[in-house]
Short mmCIF file of C-alpha atoms in Angstrom, two decimals:
data_model
loop_
_atom_site.label_atom_id
_atom_site.label_comp_id
_atom_site.label_asym_id
_atom_site.label_seq_id
_atom_site.Cartn_x
_atom_site.Cartn_y
_atom_site.Cartn_z
CA MET A 1 67.41 13.69 3.49
CA TYR A 2 64.21 14.22 0.58
CA GLY A 3 64.77 16.93 -1.73
CA PHE A 4 68.86 17.38 -1.63
CA GLU A 5 69.36 14.48 -4.07
CA ALA A 6 70.43 17.16 -6.49
CA LEU A 7 73.13 17.56 -4.32
CA THR A 8 74.91 14.28 -4.75
CA PHE A 9 73.60 12.75 -7.02
CA ASN A 10 75.80 13.42 -9.35
CA ILE A 11 78.96 12.39 -8.03
CA HIS A 12 78.56 8.69 -8.95
CA GLY A 13 75.08 8.05 -10.08
CA GLY A 14 74.99 11.36 -12.95
CA TYR A 15 76.79 9.93 -15.65
CA LEU A 16 74.34 6.11 -15.41
CA GLU A 17 71.56 8.28 -15.48
CA ALA A 18 72.38 10.49 -18.90
CA ILE A 19 72.59 6.95 -20.72
CA VAL A 20 69.69 5.52 -19.07
CA ARG A 21 67.81 8.72 -20.09
CA GLY A 22 69.28 8.55 -23.74
CA HIS A 23 68.16 5.71 -23.90
CA ARG A 24 64.93 5.95 -23.11
CA SER A 25 64.72 8.14 -26.47
CA GLY A 26 65.66 5.20 -28.64
CA LEU A 27 62.39 3.27 -27.31
CA LEU A 28 60.30 3.24 -30.49
CA THR A 29 57.34 5.93 -31.02
CA ALA A 30 53.46 5.26 -32.17
CA SER A 31 54.46 6.67 -35.68
CA ASP A 32 57.39 3.39 -35.62
CA TYR A 33 54.37 0.87 -34.66
CA ASN A 34 51.85 2.47 -37.04
CA ASN A 35 54.53 1.14 -39.45
CA LEU A 36 55.38 -1.80 -38.30
CA CYS A 37 51.32 -2.77 -38.28
CA GLN A 38 51.26 -2.57 -41.74
CA CYS A 39 54.15 -5.17 -42.41
CA GLU A 40 52.91 -7.25 -44.56
CA THR A 41 56.09 -9.80 -43.48
CA LEU A 42 58.46 -10.74 -41.26
CA ASP A 43 61.03 -9.50 -43.51
CA ASP A 44 59.53 -5.21 -44.06
CA ILE A 45 59.37 -5.88 -40.08
CA LYS A 46 63.07 -6.25 -40.27
CA MET A 47 63.54 -3.78 -42.76
CA HIS A 48 60.86 -1.35 -40.57
CA LEU A 49 63.50 -1.87 -37.24
CA SER A 50 67.44 -2.01 -38.94
CA ALA A 51 65.90 2.31 -39.40
CA THR A 52 65.72 2.38 -35.12
CA GLU A 53 67.91 1.24 -32.67
CA TYR A 54 67.72 -2.37 -33.00
CA GLY A 55 69.86 -1.97 -36.44
CA PRO A 56 72.94 -3.31 -35.76
CA TYR A 57 71.39 -6.59 -33.91
CA LEU A 58 68.68 -7.58 -36.63
CA GLN A 59 71.18 -7.07 -40.16
CA ASN A 60 72.72 -9.19 -40.42
CA GLU A 61 70.12 -12.23 -39.48
CA PRO A 62 69.60 -14.30 -42.81
CA SER A 63 66.11 -14.22 -44.24
CA PRO A 64 64.17 -16.41 -44.12
CA LEU A 65 63.08 -14.71 -40.42
CA HIS A 66 61.65 -16.61 -37.10
CA THR A 67 59.64 -14.52 -34.42
CA THR A 68 61.66 -15.85 -32.07
CA THR A 69 64.89 -14.59 -33.50
CA VAL A 70 63.75 -11.04 -33.25
CA VAL A 71 62.76 -11.21 -30.40
CA GLU A 72 66.34 -13.62 -28.97
CA LYS A 73 67.76 -10.06 -31.05
CA CYS A 74 65.98 -7.85 -29.05
CA THR A 75 66.75 -9.08 -25.78
CA LEU A 76 70.06 -9.29 -26.51
CA LYS A 77 69.93 -4.91 -26.83
CA LEU A 78 68.84 -5.25 -23.36
CA VAL A 79 70.59 -7.29 -22.05
CA ASP A 80 74.20 -5.69 -23.64
CA GLU A 81 72.81 -2.42 -22.53
CA TYR A 82 72.30 -3.66 -18.76
CA LYS A 83 75.81 -5.14 -18.38
CA HIS A 84 76.97 -1.97 -19.22
CA MET A 85 75.46 -0.18 -16.91
CA LEU A 86 75.57 -2.63 -14.57
CA CYS A 87 79.65 -2.68 -14.76
CA GLN A 88 80.02 1.28 -14.51
CA ALA A 89 78.10 1.20 -11.71
CA THR A 90 79.08 1.40 -7.73
CA GLU A 91 77.26 0.69 -4.96
CA PRO A 92 74.01 1.49 -3.93
CA LEU A 93 73.55 1.37 -8.05
CA SER A 94 75.00 -2.02 -8.46
CA THR A 95 72.68 -3.54 -6.17
CA PHE A 96 69.75 -1.89 -7.16
CA LEU A 97 69.96 -2.80 -10.70
CA GLU A 98 71.08 -6.82 -9.38
CA TYR A 99 67.81 -6.96 -7.83
CA ILE A 100 66.62 -5.70 -11.22
CA THR A 101 67.30 -9.31 -12.54
CA TYR A 102 66.23 -11.42 -10.01
CA GLY A 103 62.60 -11.14 -11.39
CA TYR A 104 63.62 -12.63 -14.16
CA MET A 105 65.85 -15.66 -12.48
CA ILE A 106 62.72 -16.27 -10.35
CA ASP A 107 61.43 -16.88 -13.80
CA ASN A 108 63.68 -19.17 -14.92
CA VAL A 109 64.14 -21.28 -12.53
CA VAL A 110 60.72 -22.66 -12.93
CA LEU A 111 61.00 -22.77 -15.89
CA ILE A 112 63.34 -25.19 -16.13
CA VAL A 113 62.41 -27.48 -12.99
CA THR A 114 58.94 -27.46 -15.11
CA GLY A 115 60.19 -28.55 -18.52
CA THR A 116 62.40 -30.90 -16.14
CA LEU A 117 59.38 -32.45 -14.45
CA HIS A 118 57.46 -32.70 -18.61
CA GLU A 119 60.53 -34.39 -19.51
CA ARG A 120 62.57 -31.77 -21.42
CA ASP A 121 65.62 -31.67 -22.57
CA VAL A 122 67.98 -29.57 -20.34
CA GLN A 123 69.29 -28.28 -23.17
CA GLU A 124 66.85 -27.12 -25.07
CA LEU A 125 65.19 -25.67 -21.55
CA LEU A 126 68.32 -23.40 -21.46
CA GLU A 127 68.11 -21.76 -24.38
CA LYS A 128 64.74 -20.54 -23.34
CA CYS A 129 65.73 -18.72 -20.56
CA HIS A 130 66.06 -15.09 -20.31
CA PRO A 131 69.56 -13.81 -20.18
CA LEU A 132 69.67 -11.03 -17.41
CA GLY A 133 68.84 -14.29 -14.92
CA MET A 134 70.97 -16.58 -15.78
CA PHE A 135 73.80 -17.71 -13.10
CA ASP A 136 76.44 -20.27 -12.66
CA SER A 137 74.54 -23.19 -11.39
CA ILE A 138 71.29 -23.05 -13.31
CA ALA A 139 71.83 -26.45 -15.68
CA THR A 140 72.13 -28.07 -12.30
CA LEU A 141 68.69 -27.87 -11.59
CA ALA A 142 67.53 -30.71 -13.86
CA VAL A 143 68.61 -32.84 -11.43
CA ALA A 144 66.69 -31.59 -8.42
CA GLN A 145 63.93 -33.84 -7.49
CA ASN A 146 61.67 -31.95 -4.68
CA MET A 147 62.27 -28.26 -3.08
CA ARG A 148 64.94 -28.74 -0.82
CA GLU A 149 67.07 -30.74 -2.80
CA LEU A 150 67.29 -27.30 -4.99
CA TYR A 151 67.86 -25.22 -2.95
CA ARG A 152 71.04 -27.02 -1.45
CA LEU A 153 72.38 -28.32 -4.56
CA VAL A 154 71.99 -25.38 -5.82
CA LEU A 155 70.36 -22.44 -5.05
CA VAL A 156 71.85 -21.69 -1.87
CA ASP A 157 74.61 -20.14 -3.75
CA THR A 158 72.77 -17.36 -5.51
CA PRO A 159 70.54 -14.40 -4.93
CA LEU A 160 67.65 -15.51 -4.16
CA ALA A 161 68.77 -18.08 -1.50
CA PRO A 162 67.03 -15.70 1.26
CA TYR A 163 63.87 -16.11 -0.86
CA PHE A 164 63.58 -19.94 -0.06
CA SER A 165 62.64 -20.01 3.59
CA GLU A 166 59.86 -19.95 2.99
CA CYS A 167 58.82 -22.48 0.66
CA ILE A 168 61.14 -25.20 2.01
CA THR A 169 58.65 -28.70 2.06
CA SER A 170 60.24 -32.00 1.75
CA GLU A 171 57.04 -32.59 -1.39
CA ASP A 172 58.22 -33.67 -4.77
CA LEU A 173 58.22 -31.06 -6.87
CA ASP A 174 54.49 -30.94 -9.11
CA ASP A 175 53.16 -28.03 -10.93
CA MET A 176 49.98 -26.93 -8.18
CA ASN A 177 53.57 -26.47 -6.26
CA ILE A 178 55.92 -25.19 -8.62
CA GLU A 179 53.09 -22.46 -9.08
CA ILE A 180 53.30 -21.55 -5.28
CA MET A 181 56.60 -21.49 -5.03
CA ARG A 182 56.64 -19.18 -7.91
CA ASN A 183 54.64 -16.98 -6.11
CA THR A 184 56.68 -17.01 -2.66
CA LEU A 185 59.60 -16.27 -3.70
CA TYR A 186 58.39 -13.57 -6.06
CA LYS A 187 56.69 -12.09 -2.87
CA ALA A 188 59.43 -12.38 -0.47
CA TYR A 189 61.51 -10.67 -3.67
CA LEU A 190 59.34 -7.37 -3.74
CA GLU A 191 59.79 -7.31 0.00
CA ASP A 192 63.16 -7.36 -0.13
CA PHE A 193 62.89 -4.82 -3.20
CA TYR A 194 60.53 -2.76 -1.77
CA ASN A 195 62.76 -2.49 2.12
CA PHE A 196 66.42 -2.39 -0.23
CA CYS A 197 64.55 1.08 -1.62
CA GLN A 198 62.74 1.94 1.58
CA LYS A 199 66.25 2.41 2.70
CA LEU A 200 67.99 4.10 -0.47
CA GLY A 201 65.18 6.86 1.11
CA GLY A 202 64.43 9.82 -0.89
CA ALA A 203 63.02 10.21 -4.33
CA THR A 204 63.46 6.94 -5.21
CA ALA A 205 62.12 5.25 -2.16
CA GLU A 206 58.51 7.53 -3.05
CA ILE A 207 59.31 6.63 -6.78
CA MET A 208 59.64 2.67 -6.61
CA SER A 209 57.55 2.42 -3.69
CA ASP A 210 54.34 3.36 -5.88
CA LEU A 211 55.91 1.56 -8.82
CA LEU A 212 56.26 -1.49 -6.33
CA ALA A 213 53.10 -0.98 -5.42
CA PHE A 214 51.09 -1.66 -7.73
CA GLU A 215 52.77 -4.84 -9.40
CA ALA A 216 52.45 -6.22 -6.19
CA ASP A 217 48.27 -5.19 -6.31
CA ARG A 218 48.40 -6.83 -9.88
CA ARG A 219 50.08 -9.89 -9.41
CA ALA A 220 47.55 -10.22 -5.86
CA VAL A 221 44.72 -10.05 -8.55
CA ASN A 222 46.51 -12.44 -10.86
CA ILE A 223 46.86 -15.04 -8.35
CA THR A 224 43.41 -14.33 -7.42
CA ILE A 225 41.84 -14.62 -10.40
CA ASN A 226 44.26 -18.05 -12.10
CA SER A 227 43.23 -19.19 -8.29
CA ILE A 228 39.40 -19.30 -8.95
CA GLY A 229 38.29 -22.72 -9.48
CA THR A 230 41.89 -24.51 -8.30
CA GLU A 231 42.05 -26.26 -5.34
CA LEU A 232 44.40 -23.64 -3.73
CA THR A 233 42.18 -22.42 -0.28
CA ARG A 234 41.55 -18.82 1.20
CA ASP A 235 44.64 -19.15 3.54
CA ASP A 236 47.31 -20.08 1.17
CA ARG A 237 46.30 -17.86 -1.23
CA ARG A 238 46.33 -14.43 1.15
CA LYS A 239 49.49 -16.43 2.22
CA LEU A 240 50.20 -15.28 -1.46
CA TYR A 241 49.95 -11.61 -1.29
CA SER A 242 52.89 -9.07 -0.46
CA ASN A 243 52.49 -7.32 2.46
CA PHE A 244 52.42 -4.06 1.35
CA GLY A 245 50.68 -1.88 -1.27
CA LEU A 246 47.29 -0.01 -1.53
CA LEU A 247 45.52 -3.52 -1.07
CA TYR A 248 46.86 -4.29 1.70
CA PRO A 249 45.48 -5.76 3.96
CA TYR A 250 41.66 -5.10 4.22
CA GLY A 251 42.49 -5.38 0.14
CA HIS A 252 43.97 -8.63 1.12
CA GLU A 253 41.91 -10.30 2.51
CA GLU A 254 37.97 -9.17 0.53
CA LEU A 255 40.46 -10.71 -2.43
CA ALA A 256 40.90 -14.02 -0.14
CA ILE A 257 37.24 -14.86 -0.09
CA SER A 258 36.49 -13.82 -4.25
CA GLU A 259 34.65 -16.90 -5.98
CA ASP A 260 34.56 -14.90 -8.99
CA ILE A 261 36.17 -12.66 -11.17
CA ASP A 262 32.81 -9.66 -10.78
CA GLN A 263 33.57 -10.23 -7.31
CA VAL A 264 37.36 -9.55 -8.23
CA ARG A 265 36.14 -6.38 -10.18
CA SER A 266 34.09 -4.90 -6.75
CA VAL A 267 36.63 -5.33 -4.54
CA MET A 268 39.15 -3.02 -7.02
CA GLU A 269 36.82 -0.61 -7.69
CA LYS A 270 36.62 0.49 -4.10
CA TYR A 271 40.53 1.68 -5.40
CA PRO A 272 40.24 5.17 -7.03
CA PRO A 273 44.14 4.24 -8.65
CA TYR A 274 42.72 0.62 -9.38
CA GLN A 275 39.14 1.44 -10.59
CA SER A 276 39.97 2.98 -14.08
CA ILE A 277 41.33 -0.10 -15.54
CA PHE A 278 38.31 -1.95 -14.53
CA ALA A 279 36.89 0.74 -15.75
CA LYS A 280 38.07 -0.41 -19.07
CA ILE A 281 36.14 -3.46 -19.64
CA SER A 282 33.08 -4.18 -19.80
CA TYR A 283 31.72 -7.44 -16.69
CA GLY A 284 32.40 -10.90 -17.16
CA GLU A 285 35.25 -10.22 -19.63
CA SER A 286 39.18 -10.92 -18.27
CA GLN A 287 41.08 -11.28 -21.40
CA MET A 288 41.36 -7.70 -21.57
CA LEU A 289 42.48 -7.44 -17.92
CA ASP A 290 46.38 -8.34 -18.75
CA LYS A 291 46.48 -5.25 -21.20
CA ALA A 292 44.40 -2.72 -18.78
CA PHE A 293 47.34 -3.42 -16.52
CA TYR A 294 50.10 -3.23 -18.43
CA GLU A 295 49.08 0.21 -19.67
CA GLU A 296 48.24 1.78 -15.96
CA GLU A 297 52.21 0.16 -15.45
CA VAL A 298 53.10 2.03 -18.99
CA LYS A 299 51.70 5.27 -17.79
CA ARG A 300 53.44 4.96 -14.42
CA LEU A 301 57.08 4.23 -15.71
CA CYS A 302 57.55 7.31 -18.05
CA LEU A 303 55.72 9.23 -15.30
CA ALA A 304 59.27 8.02 -13.40
CA PHE A 305 61.48 9.98 -15.48
CA GLU A 306 59.52 13.42 -15.16
CA GLN A 307 61.90 13.33 -12.04
CA GLN A 308 65.22 13.42 -11.72
CA PHE A 309 68.45 11.88 -9.63
CA HIS A 310 66.85 8.62 -8.47
CA TYR A 311 67.36 4.79 -9.33
CA ALA A 312 63.38 4.99 -10.17
CA VAL A 313 64.40 5.39 -13.59
CA PHE A 314 66.47 2.08 -14.87
CA PHE A 315 64.48 0.08 -12.86
CA ALA A 316 61.39 2.06 -15.31
CA TYR A 317 63.83 1.93 -18.62
CA MET A 318 64.33 -2.10 -18.44
CA ARG A 319 60.38 -2.33 -17.96
CA LEU A 320 59.04 0.02 -20.51
CA ARG A 321 62.07 -2.06 -23.05
CA GLU A 322 60.15 -5.44 -21.46
CA GLN A 323 57.11 -3.98 -22.81
CA GLU A 324 58.39 -2.78 -26.11
CA ILE A 325 59.67 -6.99 -26.81
CA ARG A 326 56.74 -8.08 -25.77
CA ASN A 327 54.89 -6.06 -28.24
CA LEU A 328 57.70 -7.08 -31.23
CA MET A 329 56.27 -10.01 -29.89
CA TRP A 330 53.16 -9.84 -30.34
CA ILE A 331 52.96 -8.23 -33.95
CA SER A 332 55.44 -10.78 -34.93
CA GLU A 333 53.39 -13.38 -34.19
CA CYS A 334 50.33 -12.07 -35.92
CA VAL A 335 52.32 -10.58 -39.16
CA ALA A 336 53.53 -14.23 -39.33
CA GLN A 337 50.53 -16.07 -38.42
CA ASN A 338 48.33 -13.49 -41.05
CA GLN A 339 45.87 -12.48 -38.55
CA LYS A 340 47.07 -8.36 -38.28
CA SER A 341 43.29 -7.60 -37.58
CA ARG A 342 44.50 -8.42 -34.08
CA ILE A 343 47.32 -6.27 -33.77
CA HIS A 344 45.47 -3.49 -31.68
CA ASP A 345 44.79 -6.24 -29.41
CA SER A 346 47.66 -6.23 -27.42
CA VAL A 347 50.25 -3.89 -28.44
CA VAL A 348 50.48 -0.88 -25.97
CA PHE A 349 51.92 2.67 -27.13
CA ILE A 350 55.03 3.77 -24.56
CA PHE A 351 54.66 7.24 -26.56
CA MET B 1 88.69 42.56 32.78
CA SER B 2 85.68 40.69 32.95
CA SER B 3 85.18 37.74 31.45
CA SER B 4 82.25 38.01 28.87
CA TRP B 5 81.96 37.04 25.37
CA SER B 6 81.75 40.47 23.52
CA ARG B 7 85.07 41.38 25.39
CA ALA B 8 86.66 37.82 23.96
CA LEU B 9 85.24 38.60 20.83
CA THR B 10 86.83 42.31 20.89
CA GLN B 11 90.15 40.97 21.64
CA ILE B 12 90.91 39.24 18.35
CA SER B 13 93.23 41.21 16.26
CA PRO B 14 90.61 43.16 13.04
CA TYR B 15 92.97 41.18 11.24
CA THR B 16 92.10 37.78 11.47
CA PHE B 17 88.78 38.39 11.19
CA ALA B 18 89.85 40.20 7.49
CA SER B 19 91.64 37.48 6.19
CA ILE B 20 89.68 34.90 7.27
CA GLY B 21 86.84 36.80 5.13
CA ILE B 22 89.47 36.56 1.86
CA ALA B 23 89.67 33.35 2.71
CA ILE B 24 86.16 32.81 2.67
CA SER B 25 85.54 34.77 -0.57
CA ILE B 26 87.95 32.72 -2.61
CA GLY B 27 87.81 28.94 -1.54
CA VAL B 28 83.82 29.30 -0.92
CA SER B 29 82.97 30.67 -4.04
CA VAL B 30 85.16 27.65 -6.09
CA LEU B 31 83.09 25.19 -4.73
CA GLY B 32 80.40 26.47 -5.18
CA ALA B 33 81.54 26.73 -8.41
CA ALA B 34 83.40 22.57 -8.53
CA TRP B 35 79.60 21.18 -7.84
CA GLY B 36 78.18 23.03 -10.17
CA ILE B 37 80.75 22.21 -12.69
CA TYR B 38 80.51 18.58 -11.61
CA ILE B 39 76.73 18.51 -11.11
CA THR B 40 76.61 19.27 -15.08
CA GLY B 41 79.18 17.62 -16.49
CA SER B 42 78.51 14.29 -15.64
CA SER B 43 75.35 14.42 -16.84
CA LEU B 44 76.43 16.39 -20.08
CA ILE B 45 79.06 13.77 -20.16
CA GLY B 46 76.53 10.69 -20.34
CA ALA B 47 73.32 12.16 -22.75
CA ALA B 48 76.08 13.85 -25.50
CA ILE B 49 76.99 9.88 -25.96
CA LYS B 50 73.60 9.17 -27.66
CA ALA B 51 73.39 13.08 -28.91
CA PRO B 52 76.56 14.62 -29.42
CA ARG B 53 74.56 17.40 -30.83
CA ILE B 54 74.50 18.98 -27.54
CA THR B 55 78.47 19.74 -26.12
CA SER B 56 79.12 22.63 -27.69
CA LYS B 57 75.60 24.60 -27.07
CA ASN B 58 75.69 23.24 -23.10
CA LEU B 59 79.29 24.00 -22.11
CA ILE B 60 77.97 27.93 -21.43
CA SER B 61 76.47 25.89 -17.98
CA VAL B 62 80.10 25.17 -17.22
CA ILE B 63 80.86 28.67 -18.30
CA PHE B 64 78.79 30.10 -16.24
CA CYS B 65 79.31 28.04 -12.98
CA GLU B 66 83.11 29.57 -13.70
CA ALA B 67 82.36 33.09 -14.03
CA VAL B 68 80.46 32.10 -9.87
CA ALA B 69 84.58 30.95 -9.30
CA ILE B 70 85.98 34.70 -11.26
CA TYR B 71 83.71 36.40 -9.13
CA GLY B 72 85.54 35.08 -5.95
CA VAL B 73 88.13 35.56 -7.06
CA ILE B 74 87.89 39.29 -8.04
CA VAL B 75 86.58 39.82 -4.85
CA ALA B 76 89.23 38.09 -3.36
CA ILE B 77 91.83 40.20 -5.03
CA ILE B 78 89.41 44.00 -4.23
CA LEU B 79 89.59 42.94 -0.18
CA GLN B 80 92.79 42.16 -0.06
CA THR B 81 93.57 45.85 -1.63
CA LYS B 82 91.66 47.12 1.40
CA LEU B 83 94.93 45.91 4.18
CA GLU B 84 96.52 48.23 5.72
CA SER B 85 98.87 48.26 8.63
CA VAL B 86 97.84 50.44 11.18
CA PRO B 87 99.84 51.41 14.25
CA SER B 88 99.58 48.52 17.44
CA SER B 89 98.13 51.58 19.77
CA LYS B 90 95.38 51.24 17.30
CA ILE B 91 94.71 47.80 16.40
CA TYR B 92 92.03 47.45 18.63
CA ASP B 93 90.54 50.88 18.28
CA PRO B 94 86.29 50.76 16.96
CA GLU B 95 87.26 52.55 13.87
CA SER B 96 90.13 49.43 13.63
CA LEU B 97 87.39 46.85 14.51
CA ARG B 98 85.22 48.52 12.16
CA ALA B 99 87.35 48.01 9.10
CA GLY B 100 88.11 44.33 10.08
CA TYR B 101 84.15 43.04 10.31
CA ALA B 102 83.72 44.51 7.47
CA ILE B 103 85.82 42.72 5.34
CA PHE B 104 85.05 39.92 7.02
CA ALA B 105 81.80 40.36 5.73
CA SER B 106 82.36 41.19 2.47
CA GLY B 107 84.11 38.21 2.58
CA ILE B 108 80.87 35.59 4.04
CA ILE B 109 78.60 37.55 1.66
CA VAL B 110 80.28 36.98 -1.55
CA GLY B 111 81.20 33.33 -0.64
CA PHE B 112 77.76 32.00 0.05
CA ALA B 113 75.81 33.74 -2.12
CA ASN B 114 78.17 32.52 -5.58
CA LEU B 115 78.05 27.91 -3.15
CA MET B 116 74.73 29.20 -4.24
CA CYS B 117 74.69 30.91 -7.61
CA GLY B 118 77.28 27.62 -8.45
CA LEU B 119 74.89 25.26 -7.14
CA CYS B 120 71.89 26.47 -8.78
CA VAL B 121 73.36 26.73 -12.28
CA GLY B 122 74.87 23.38 -11.92
CA ILE B 123 71.59 21.33 -11.24
CA ILE B 124 69.72 23.39 -14.59
CA GLY B 125 72.80 22.85 -16.60
CA SER B 126 72.40 19.52 -15.81
CA SER B 127 68.50 19.01 -15.56
CA CYS B 128 69.04 21.51 -19.45
CA ALA B 129 71.86 19.00 -20.78
CA LEU B 130 69.25 16.02 -20.80
CA SER B 131 66.33 17.97 -22.28
CA ASP B 132 68.37 19.05 -24.93
CA ALA B 133 69.39 15.53 -25.90
CA GLN B 134 65.87 14.77 -25.91
CA ASN B 135 64.60 17.81 -28.08
CA SER B 136 66.53 20.66 -28.77
CA THR B 137 64.13 22.86 -28.94
CA LEU B 138 63.80 23.58 -24.85
CA PHE B 139 67.68 24.43 -24.57
CA VAL B 140 67.17 28.37 -24.92
CA LYS B 141 64.26 28.21 -22.69
CA ILE B 142 65.91 26.93 -20.28
CA LEU B 143 68.98 28.93 -20.53
CA VAL B 144 66.36 32.21 -19.37
CA ILE B 145 66.34 30.28 -16.12
CA GLU B 146 69.86 29.64 -15.80
CA ILE B 147 71.59 33.61 -16.43
CA PHE B 148 68.32 34.06 -13.61
CA GLY B 149 70.00 31.35 -10.75
CA SER B 150 73.88 33.06 -12.17
CA ALA B 151 72.46 36.73 -11.15
CA LEU B 152 71.93 35.46 -7.90
CA GLY B 153 76.72 35.52 -7.74
CA LEU B 154 76.18 39.73 -9.09
CA PHE B 155 73.75 40.19 -6.43
CA GLY B 156 76.36 39.00 -3.70
CA VAL B 157 79.69 41.15 -5.70
CA ILE B 158 77.90 44.21 -5.65
CA VAL B 159 76.86 43.88 -1.88
CA GLY B 160 80.11 42.86 -0.59
CA ILE B 161 81.88 45.24 -2.65
CA ILE B 162 79.75 47.70 -1.66
CA MET B 163 80.52 46.95 1.85
CA SER B 164 84.27 46.71 1.77
CA ALA B 165 84.00 49.75 0.50
CA GLN B 166 83.55 51.28 3.56
CA ALA B 167 86.81 49.61 4.94
CA THR B 168 88.80 52.30 6.09
CA TRP B 169 91.39 52.63 8.88
CA PRO B 170 92.45 54.53 11.57
CA ALA B 171 95.07 57.07 9.55
CA LYS B 172 98.15 56.17 10.56
CA THR B 173 99.33 59.42 12.51
CA ALA B 174 97.25 60.00 15.72
#
């Protein structure tokens, strides 16, 4: 019953909600980002970061530092926090936390399959995988030749198994198929997550519906823009859109027939929440679209913390941390390549 | 003997009603206090890991919840002093019934007022702990809300005591 969560939420979730809110207070603020943007070298960045919550993770790294090391250690912090929360959680929070990682699993699967297709070494690929999306049999993905084998050998034992029913074909894997596979899996995952949150009900369902709908719509726009000019047919494109969200179903009809960015823009401007995003970028320019979407996402994620006694704070925290790691990666790369003028192109401030 | 519900109710001994009232006054008040304490306590423990400074101040929320249980105990003790024996010929007199019902009502008033008060203070205490961990200037302001919340229990106690003051059993001599 919506409105009465406060009476029973704290029995199982009170401690973890307080912990995740404590973690949120450790996110980097605008003044931290200002300091980081003024750095000249990666060692300066390391020094500034050791004054924040990342201190214990970075202090043992020897100089010279690489940008990948910085990102790796920051991700490690996120993984540690996540594992701590997961082992303390009871049902249904533990299922909810596991759902958050399925997206990373899908990305890892696609990474390894693509890498194998381009004949890279399996060990090298495993190191690049996101640690939150690891599962036991991931190394055997390199053996599979087509999707049926992929499913039968590896994925049937993982939580991703139910998402495969829509995309099993016997064709061999190639770049186009893999992208379609990625998007089909992600679509099934988002719908599954959405239904799970609806079953939980209450404030969790309400807030997660909003966050997941935005995610679904953003992916729809990205799929549309990335498939303009490729050989993806309109029907195939329409099959990749999720069946919930603001754009469902009429927006999807219009997006499926869009052939360039201005048409996409005219479709999106009919929806007031997305009008503000598209107003920020001028005609014909799509590079800033990513940043505009990230900013809108961060705004909505911060709003999830305004309410107490629901699970969406966990999801919001993981996403905000991810955004912070993206910011740190961008700043480190700009500093390492001496292109500090471009730092503000892609950093999204959280506070 | 016509069989109607009102007949059935007036045949129940007033002592039953009085005893149940006393049980509800202490039992439900303690339920409210315990509920409030666990709501506050779980958030307080989690928030204090990142911000240890909040622990001592936020125990006030727990104390407000505990006060609710104390009100319940006090009223239960007062109510049980109101129980007097009447000769068996007078047990179903209107005067006796009135005394029994008064003690019962007093117990219910105090019990449920304290239940709601305990819940209210507990939920606010949980939000207070989480906000204090982020921004310590918020603590005193949220405490004012808690003080208003704990006044609810006091209203219940006042009305309960007034109610029970008029619980006079018929005199022993005819």
